[in-house]
Coordinates of C-alpha atoms in Angstrom, one line a residue:
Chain R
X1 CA -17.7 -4.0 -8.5
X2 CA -18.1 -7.0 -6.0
X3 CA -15.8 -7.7 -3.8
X4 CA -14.2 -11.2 -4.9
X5 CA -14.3 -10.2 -8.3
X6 CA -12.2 -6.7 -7.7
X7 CA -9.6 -8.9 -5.8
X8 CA -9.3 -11.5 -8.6
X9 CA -8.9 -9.2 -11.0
X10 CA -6.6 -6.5 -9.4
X11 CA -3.4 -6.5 -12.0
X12 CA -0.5 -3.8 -11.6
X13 CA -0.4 -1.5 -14.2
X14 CA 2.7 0.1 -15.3
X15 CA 1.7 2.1 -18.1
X16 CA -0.2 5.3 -18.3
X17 CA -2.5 7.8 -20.1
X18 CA -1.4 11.4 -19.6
X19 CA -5.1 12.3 -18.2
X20 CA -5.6 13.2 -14.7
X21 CA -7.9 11.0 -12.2
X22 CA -10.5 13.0 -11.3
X23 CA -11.3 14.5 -7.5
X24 CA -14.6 12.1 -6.6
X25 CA -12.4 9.0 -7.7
X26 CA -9.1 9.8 -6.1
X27 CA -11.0 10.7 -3.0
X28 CA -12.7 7.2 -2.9
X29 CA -9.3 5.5 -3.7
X30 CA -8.3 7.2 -0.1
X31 CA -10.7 6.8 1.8
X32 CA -10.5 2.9 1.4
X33 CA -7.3 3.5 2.0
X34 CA -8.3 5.2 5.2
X35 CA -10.3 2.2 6.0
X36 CA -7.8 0.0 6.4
X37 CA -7.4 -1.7 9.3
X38 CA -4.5 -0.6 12.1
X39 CA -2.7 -2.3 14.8
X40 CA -4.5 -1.3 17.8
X41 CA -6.4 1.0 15.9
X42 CA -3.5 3.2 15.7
X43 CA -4.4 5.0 12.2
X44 CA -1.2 6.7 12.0
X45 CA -1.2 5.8 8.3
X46 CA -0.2 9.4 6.6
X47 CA -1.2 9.7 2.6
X48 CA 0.9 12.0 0.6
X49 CA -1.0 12.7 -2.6
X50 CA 1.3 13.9 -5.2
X51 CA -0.3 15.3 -8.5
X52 CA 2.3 17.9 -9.5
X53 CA 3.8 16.8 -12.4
X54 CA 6.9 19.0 -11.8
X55 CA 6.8 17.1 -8.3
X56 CA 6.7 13.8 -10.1
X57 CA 9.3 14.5 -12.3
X58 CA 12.2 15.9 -10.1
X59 CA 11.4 12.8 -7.7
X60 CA 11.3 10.4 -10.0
X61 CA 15.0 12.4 -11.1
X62 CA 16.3 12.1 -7.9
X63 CA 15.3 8.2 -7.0
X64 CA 17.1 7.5 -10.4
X65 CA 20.1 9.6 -9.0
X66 CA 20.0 7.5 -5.8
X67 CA 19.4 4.4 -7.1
X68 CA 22.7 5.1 -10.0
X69 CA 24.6 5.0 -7.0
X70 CA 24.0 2.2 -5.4
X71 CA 25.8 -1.4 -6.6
X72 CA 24.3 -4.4 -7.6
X73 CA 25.6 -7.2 -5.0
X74 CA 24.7 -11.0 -5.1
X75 CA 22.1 -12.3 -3.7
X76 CA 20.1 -8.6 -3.8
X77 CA 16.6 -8.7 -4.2
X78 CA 15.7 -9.1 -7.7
X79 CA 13.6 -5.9 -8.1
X80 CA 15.6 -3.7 -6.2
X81 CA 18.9 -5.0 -8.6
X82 CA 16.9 -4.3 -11.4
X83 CA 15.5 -0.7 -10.4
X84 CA 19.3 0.0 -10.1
X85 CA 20.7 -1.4 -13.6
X86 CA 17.7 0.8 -15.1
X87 CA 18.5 3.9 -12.9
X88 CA 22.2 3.4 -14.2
X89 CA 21.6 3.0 -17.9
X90 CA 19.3 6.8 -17.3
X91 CA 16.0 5.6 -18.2
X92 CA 14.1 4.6 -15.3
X93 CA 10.4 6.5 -14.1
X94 CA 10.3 4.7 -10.4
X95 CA 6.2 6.0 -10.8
X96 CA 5.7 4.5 -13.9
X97 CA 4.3 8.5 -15.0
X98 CA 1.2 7.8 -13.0
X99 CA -0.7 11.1 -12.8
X100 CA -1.3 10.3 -8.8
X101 CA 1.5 9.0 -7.1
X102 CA -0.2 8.3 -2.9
X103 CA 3.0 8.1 -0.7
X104 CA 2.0 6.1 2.8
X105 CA 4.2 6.9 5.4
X106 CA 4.0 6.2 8.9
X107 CA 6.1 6.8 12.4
X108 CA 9.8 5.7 12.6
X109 CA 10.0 2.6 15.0
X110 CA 6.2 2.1 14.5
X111 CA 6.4 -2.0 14.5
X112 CA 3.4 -2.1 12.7
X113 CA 4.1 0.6 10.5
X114 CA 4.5 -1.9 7.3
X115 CA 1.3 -3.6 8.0
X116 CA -0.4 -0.4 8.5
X117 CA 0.8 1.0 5.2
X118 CA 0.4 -2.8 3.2
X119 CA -3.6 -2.8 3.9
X120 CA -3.9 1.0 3.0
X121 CA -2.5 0.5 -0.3
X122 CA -4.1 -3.1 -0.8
X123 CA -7.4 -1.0 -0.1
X124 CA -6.4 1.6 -2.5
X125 CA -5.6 -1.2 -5.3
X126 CA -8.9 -2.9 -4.8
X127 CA -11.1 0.7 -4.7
X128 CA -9.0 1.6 -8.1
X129 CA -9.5 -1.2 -9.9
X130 CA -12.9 -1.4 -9.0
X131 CA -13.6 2.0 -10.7
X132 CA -11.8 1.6 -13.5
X133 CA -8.4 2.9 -12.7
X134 CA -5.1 1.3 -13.2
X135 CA -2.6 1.2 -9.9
X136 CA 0.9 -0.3 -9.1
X137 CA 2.4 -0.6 -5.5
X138 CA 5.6 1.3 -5.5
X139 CA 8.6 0.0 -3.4
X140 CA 10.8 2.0 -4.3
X141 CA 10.5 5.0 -1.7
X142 CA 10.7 2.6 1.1
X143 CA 14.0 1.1 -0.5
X144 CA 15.4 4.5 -0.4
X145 CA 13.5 5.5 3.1
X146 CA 17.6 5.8 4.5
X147 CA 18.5 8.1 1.8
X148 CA 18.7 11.8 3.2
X149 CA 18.1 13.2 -0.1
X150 CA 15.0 11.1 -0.4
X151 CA 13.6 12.1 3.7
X152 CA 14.4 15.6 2.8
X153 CA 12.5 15.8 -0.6
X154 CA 9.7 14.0 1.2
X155 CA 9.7 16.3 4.3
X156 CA 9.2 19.1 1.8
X157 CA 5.7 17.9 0.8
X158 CA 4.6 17.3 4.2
X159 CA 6.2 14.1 5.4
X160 CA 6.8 14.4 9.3
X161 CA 10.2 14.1 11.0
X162 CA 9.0 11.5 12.9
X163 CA 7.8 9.3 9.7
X164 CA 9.0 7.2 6.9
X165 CA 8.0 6.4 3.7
X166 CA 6.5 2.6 3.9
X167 CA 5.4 1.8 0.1
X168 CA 3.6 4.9 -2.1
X169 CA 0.5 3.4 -4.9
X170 CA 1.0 4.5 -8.5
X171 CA -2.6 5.5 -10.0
X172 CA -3.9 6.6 -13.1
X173 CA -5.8 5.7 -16.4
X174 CA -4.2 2.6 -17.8
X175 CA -2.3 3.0 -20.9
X176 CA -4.6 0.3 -22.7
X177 CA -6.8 0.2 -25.5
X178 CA -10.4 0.8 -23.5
X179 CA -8.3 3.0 -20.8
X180 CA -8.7 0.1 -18.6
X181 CA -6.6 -1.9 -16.2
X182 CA -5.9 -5.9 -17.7
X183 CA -8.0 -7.4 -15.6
X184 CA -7.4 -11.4 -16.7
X185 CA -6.2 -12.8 -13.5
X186 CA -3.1 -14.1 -13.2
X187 CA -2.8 -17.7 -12.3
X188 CA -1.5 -18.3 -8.9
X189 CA 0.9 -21.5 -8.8
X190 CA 2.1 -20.0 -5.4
X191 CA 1.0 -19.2 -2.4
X192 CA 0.4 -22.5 -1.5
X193 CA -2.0 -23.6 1.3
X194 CA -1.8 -26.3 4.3
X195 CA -5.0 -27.4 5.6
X196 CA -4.9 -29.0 9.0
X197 CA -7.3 -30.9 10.8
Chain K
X1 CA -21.1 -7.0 -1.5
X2 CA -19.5 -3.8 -3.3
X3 CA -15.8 -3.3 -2.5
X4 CA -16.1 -0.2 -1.4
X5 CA -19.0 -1.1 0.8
X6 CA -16.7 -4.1 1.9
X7 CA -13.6 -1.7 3.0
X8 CA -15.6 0.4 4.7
X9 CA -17.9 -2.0 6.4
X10 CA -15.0 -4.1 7.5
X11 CA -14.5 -4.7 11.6
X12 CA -12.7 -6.8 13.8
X13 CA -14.4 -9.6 15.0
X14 CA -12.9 -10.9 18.3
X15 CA -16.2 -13.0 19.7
X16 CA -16.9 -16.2 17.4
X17 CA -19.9 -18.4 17.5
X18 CA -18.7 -22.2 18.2
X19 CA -20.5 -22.8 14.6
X20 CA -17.6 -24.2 11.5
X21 CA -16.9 -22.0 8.8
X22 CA -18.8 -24.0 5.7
X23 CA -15.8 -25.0 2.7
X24 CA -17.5 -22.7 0.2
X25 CA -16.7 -19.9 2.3
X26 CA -13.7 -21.0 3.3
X27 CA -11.9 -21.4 0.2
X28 CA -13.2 -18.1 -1.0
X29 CA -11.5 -16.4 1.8
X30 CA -8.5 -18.3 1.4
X31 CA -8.6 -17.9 -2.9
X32 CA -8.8 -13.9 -2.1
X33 CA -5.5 -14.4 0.0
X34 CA -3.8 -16.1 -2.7
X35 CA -5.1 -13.2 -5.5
X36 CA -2.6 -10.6 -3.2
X37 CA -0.2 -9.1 -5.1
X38 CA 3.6 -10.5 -3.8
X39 CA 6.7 -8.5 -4.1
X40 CA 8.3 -9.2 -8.1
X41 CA 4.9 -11.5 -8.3
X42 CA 6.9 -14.4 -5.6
X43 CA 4.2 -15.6 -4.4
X44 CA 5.3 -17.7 -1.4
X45 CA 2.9 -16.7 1.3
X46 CA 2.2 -20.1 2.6
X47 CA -1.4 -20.3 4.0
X48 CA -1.8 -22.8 7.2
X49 CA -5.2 -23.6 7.6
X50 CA -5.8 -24.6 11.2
X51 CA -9.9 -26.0 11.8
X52 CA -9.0 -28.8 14.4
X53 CA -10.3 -27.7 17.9
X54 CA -7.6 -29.7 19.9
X55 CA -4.7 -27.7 17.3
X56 CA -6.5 -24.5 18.0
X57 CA -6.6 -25.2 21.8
X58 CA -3.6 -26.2 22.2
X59 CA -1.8 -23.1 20.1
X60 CA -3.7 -21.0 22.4
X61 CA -2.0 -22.6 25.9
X62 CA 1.4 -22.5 24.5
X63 CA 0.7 -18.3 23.6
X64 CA -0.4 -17.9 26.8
X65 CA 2.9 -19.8 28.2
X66 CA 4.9 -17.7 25.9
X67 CA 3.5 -14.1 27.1
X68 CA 3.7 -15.5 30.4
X69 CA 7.1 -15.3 30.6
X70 CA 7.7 -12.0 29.2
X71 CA 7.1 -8.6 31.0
X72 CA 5.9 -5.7 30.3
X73 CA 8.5 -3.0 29.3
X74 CA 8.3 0.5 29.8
X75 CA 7.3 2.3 26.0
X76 CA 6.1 -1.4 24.7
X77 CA 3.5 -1.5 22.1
X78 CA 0.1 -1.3 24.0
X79 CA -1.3 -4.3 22.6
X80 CA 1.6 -6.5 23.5
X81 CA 1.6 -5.2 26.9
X82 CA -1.9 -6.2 27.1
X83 CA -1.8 -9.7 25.7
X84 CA 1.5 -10.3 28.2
X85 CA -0.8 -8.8 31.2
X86 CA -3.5 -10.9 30.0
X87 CA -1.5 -14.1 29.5
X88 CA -0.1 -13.5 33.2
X89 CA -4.0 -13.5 34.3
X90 CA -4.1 -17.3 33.0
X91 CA -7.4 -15.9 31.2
X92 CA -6.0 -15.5 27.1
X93 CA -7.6 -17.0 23.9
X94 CA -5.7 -15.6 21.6
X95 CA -7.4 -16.6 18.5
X96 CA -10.6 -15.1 20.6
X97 CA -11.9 -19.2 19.8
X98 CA -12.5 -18.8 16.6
X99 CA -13.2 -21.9 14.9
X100 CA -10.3 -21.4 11.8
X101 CA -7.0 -19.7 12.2
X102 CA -5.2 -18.7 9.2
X103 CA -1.2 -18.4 9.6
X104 CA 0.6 -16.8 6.9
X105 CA 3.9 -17.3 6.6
X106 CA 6.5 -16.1 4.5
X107 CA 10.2 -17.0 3.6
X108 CA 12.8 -16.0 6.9
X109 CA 14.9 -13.1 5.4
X110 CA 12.6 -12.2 2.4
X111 CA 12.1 -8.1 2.5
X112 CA 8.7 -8.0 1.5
X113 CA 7.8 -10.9 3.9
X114 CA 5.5 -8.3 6.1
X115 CA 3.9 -6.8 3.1
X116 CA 2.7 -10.0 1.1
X117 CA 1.2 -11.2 4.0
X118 CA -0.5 -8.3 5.2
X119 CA -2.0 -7.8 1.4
X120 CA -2.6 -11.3 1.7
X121 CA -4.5 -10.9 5.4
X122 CA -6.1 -7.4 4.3
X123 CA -7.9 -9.5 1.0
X124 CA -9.1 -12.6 3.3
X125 CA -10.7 -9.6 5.9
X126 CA -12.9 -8.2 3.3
X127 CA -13.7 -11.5 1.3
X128 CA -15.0 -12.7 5.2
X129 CA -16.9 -9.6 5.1
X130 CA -18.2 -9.7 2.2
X131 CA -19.2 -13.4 2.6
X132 CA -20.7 -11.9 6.1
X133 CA -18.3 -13.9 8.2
X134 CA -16.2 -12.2 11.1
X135 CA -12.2 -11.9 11.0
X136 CA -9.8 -10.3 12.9
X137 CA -6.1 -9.7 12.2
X138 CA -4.1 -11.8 14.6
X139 CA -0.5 -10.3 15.6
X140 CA 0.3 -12.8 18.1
X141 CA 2.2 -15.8 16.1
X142 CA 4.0 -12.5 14.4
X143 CA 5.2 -11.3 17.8
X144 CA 6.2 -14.6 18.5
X145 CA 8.1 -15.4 15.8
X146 CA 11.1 -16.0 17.6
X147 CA 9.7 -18.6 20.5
X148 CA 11.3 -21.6 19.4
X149 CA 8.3 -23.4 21.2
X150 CA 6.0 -21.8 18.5
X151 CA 7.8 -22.4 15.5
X152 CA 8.3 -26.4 16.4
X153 CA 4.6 -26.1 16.8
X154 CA 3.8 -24.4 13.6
X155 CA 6.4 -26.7 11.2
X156 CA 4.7 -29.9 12.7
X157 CA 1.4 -28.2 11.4
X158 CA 3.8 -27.9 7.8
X159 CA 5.7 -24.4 8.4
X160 CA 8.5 -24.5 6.4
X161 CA 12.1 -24.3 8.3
X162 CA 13.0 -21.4 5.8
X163 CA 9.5 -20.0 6.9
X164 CA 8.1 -18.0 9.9
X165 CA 4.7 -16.8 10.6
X166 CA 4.2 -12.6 9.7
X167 CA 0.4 -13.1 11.1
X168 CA -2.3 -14.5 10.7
X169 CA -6.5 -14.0 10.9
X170 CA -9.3 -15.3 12.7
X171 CA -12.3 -16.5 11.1
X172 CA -15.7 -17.5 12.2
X173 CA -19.3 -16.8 12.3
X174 CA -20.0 -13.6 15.2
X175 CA -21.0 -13.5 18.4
X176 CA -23.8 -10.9 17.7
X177 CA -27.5 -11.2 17.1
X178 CA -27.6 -12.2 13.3
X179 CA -24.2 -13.9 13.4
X180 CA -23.0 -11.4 11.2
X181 CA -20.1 -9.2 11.5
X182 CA -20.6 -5.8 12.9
X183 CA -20.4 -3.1 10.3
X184 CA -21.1 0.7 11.3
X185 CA -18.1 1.9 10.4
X186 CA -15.7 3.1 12.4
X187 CA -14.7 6.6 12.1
X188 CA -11.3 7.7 10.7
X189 CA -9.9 10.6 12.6
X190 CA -6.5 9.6 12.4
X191 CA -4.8 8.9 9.2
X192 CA -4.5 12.1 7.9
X193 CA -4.2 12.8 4.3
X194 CA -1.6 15.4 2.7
X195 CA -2.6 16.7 -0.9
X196 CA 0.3 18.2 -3.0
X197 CA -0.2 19.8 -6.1

């Protein structure tokens, strides 16, 4: 897919088919992920792929445990509010049930470790939709990158002790009627732009 | 170009031809920025779109005045070190004299400031790429969010006051024998990857 058109039509996706994502896909998904650019050239971007669905299920158990235990307060960020209300009311998948859930960590005190992690996953999005696959970008780890629970579970799989969880990618087959990601752009009445001189 | 062929070709440009970026171009690279995914779909990266020479030169003085005053700590991040070392050398371009400068900024306090602009900046590389123009992620206006001398420069340009800049990118026709961007790509030995299930 070209280039402008994979970025215009990237969409999240936040329903999917119970069908795995097979190896020669999920390894070009990474490696643009790989790609991504680093401050200094640092690449100290670490991938977790997580395809266990046992895996997927007791995280997604334990994110709704520590998310039921937070409080709403004013002024909160709208998505993170609304992650807790679900996580309270017992229904709430943080991973959407993606198949592939790609964690992207990186080191603890790492000033660039967000912008690291943000192009990885922006590369991931682009590579997925360009082959047909459906992805989200998931917050929610790196909301609950203080929670010990969360660190520990993480640690488990292979996250170091001297990284964090910066934002994970959702990917599967969309749960559509061709199997593929809505691709109709969204309109942008955002992001506005300044030219000067 | 293919989007996989465009993450994986990407470089950093930091030697620009004194040659104008043409509109066309331009406002691909800057629609690709806009077609980021934001955080709850905010969208309010604000895109500052600097072309005038006398702007651009005069950004660059007052960056060098800033890292002149600073000093070089001991465990600093490397490329700050540099770029204070370099300002205290009276020889820094920051913007490596480019002939556009992008600053995105983002809304002071917002949480997924960092991460909309780097999506944002991440999209713009590859659409330069792609377009065969050179870009290079530019961390200096981030690091200097604070200098009060920056900001007053960068709200006369139209930065918000509830605004500050998370980066920006350098954009520009290379200094290499075809003008275009260099593209073996680099190898990846870091960012290691972690399969689990």
């Amino acid at each position: 897919m070209d280039v402008f058109e994979a970025i215009r039509s990237r969409r999240s996706t936040r329903a999917y088919q119970d069908v795995p994502v097979d190896d020669d896909a999920l390894n070009h998904v990474i490696e643009a992920g790989r790609f991504a650019p680093s401050g200094g050239n640092n690449q100290t971007t670490h991938f977790l792929v997580i395809r266990s669905r046992q895996l997927l299920d007791e995280l997604a158990d334990l994110v709704r445990t520590e998310f039921s235990k937070m409080d709403v307060a004013e002024g909160m960020y709208r998505s993170l509010a609304n992650a807790i209300r679900a996580a309270k009311s017992g229904r709430y998948v943080f991973h959407h049930h993606a198949p592939v859930l790609i964690v992207t960590a990186n080191r603890i005190g790492y000033g660039n470790g967000m912008a690291d992690c943000a192009c990885a996953l922006e590369n991931m999005m682009l590579m997925a939709n360009g082959l047909g696959l459906g992805s989200c970008w998931i917050n929610q780890l790196h909301w609950l990158s203080e929670s010990e629970a969360v660190c520990a579970f993480l640690r488990r799989l292979g996250m170091a002790e001297n990284e964090q969880a910066f934002g994970a990618l959702s990917l599967g087959h969309a749960q559509t009627s061709d199997g593929l990601p809505a691709r109709e752009p969204l309109p942008r009445t955002g992001n506005p732009v300044t030219f000067i001189g």
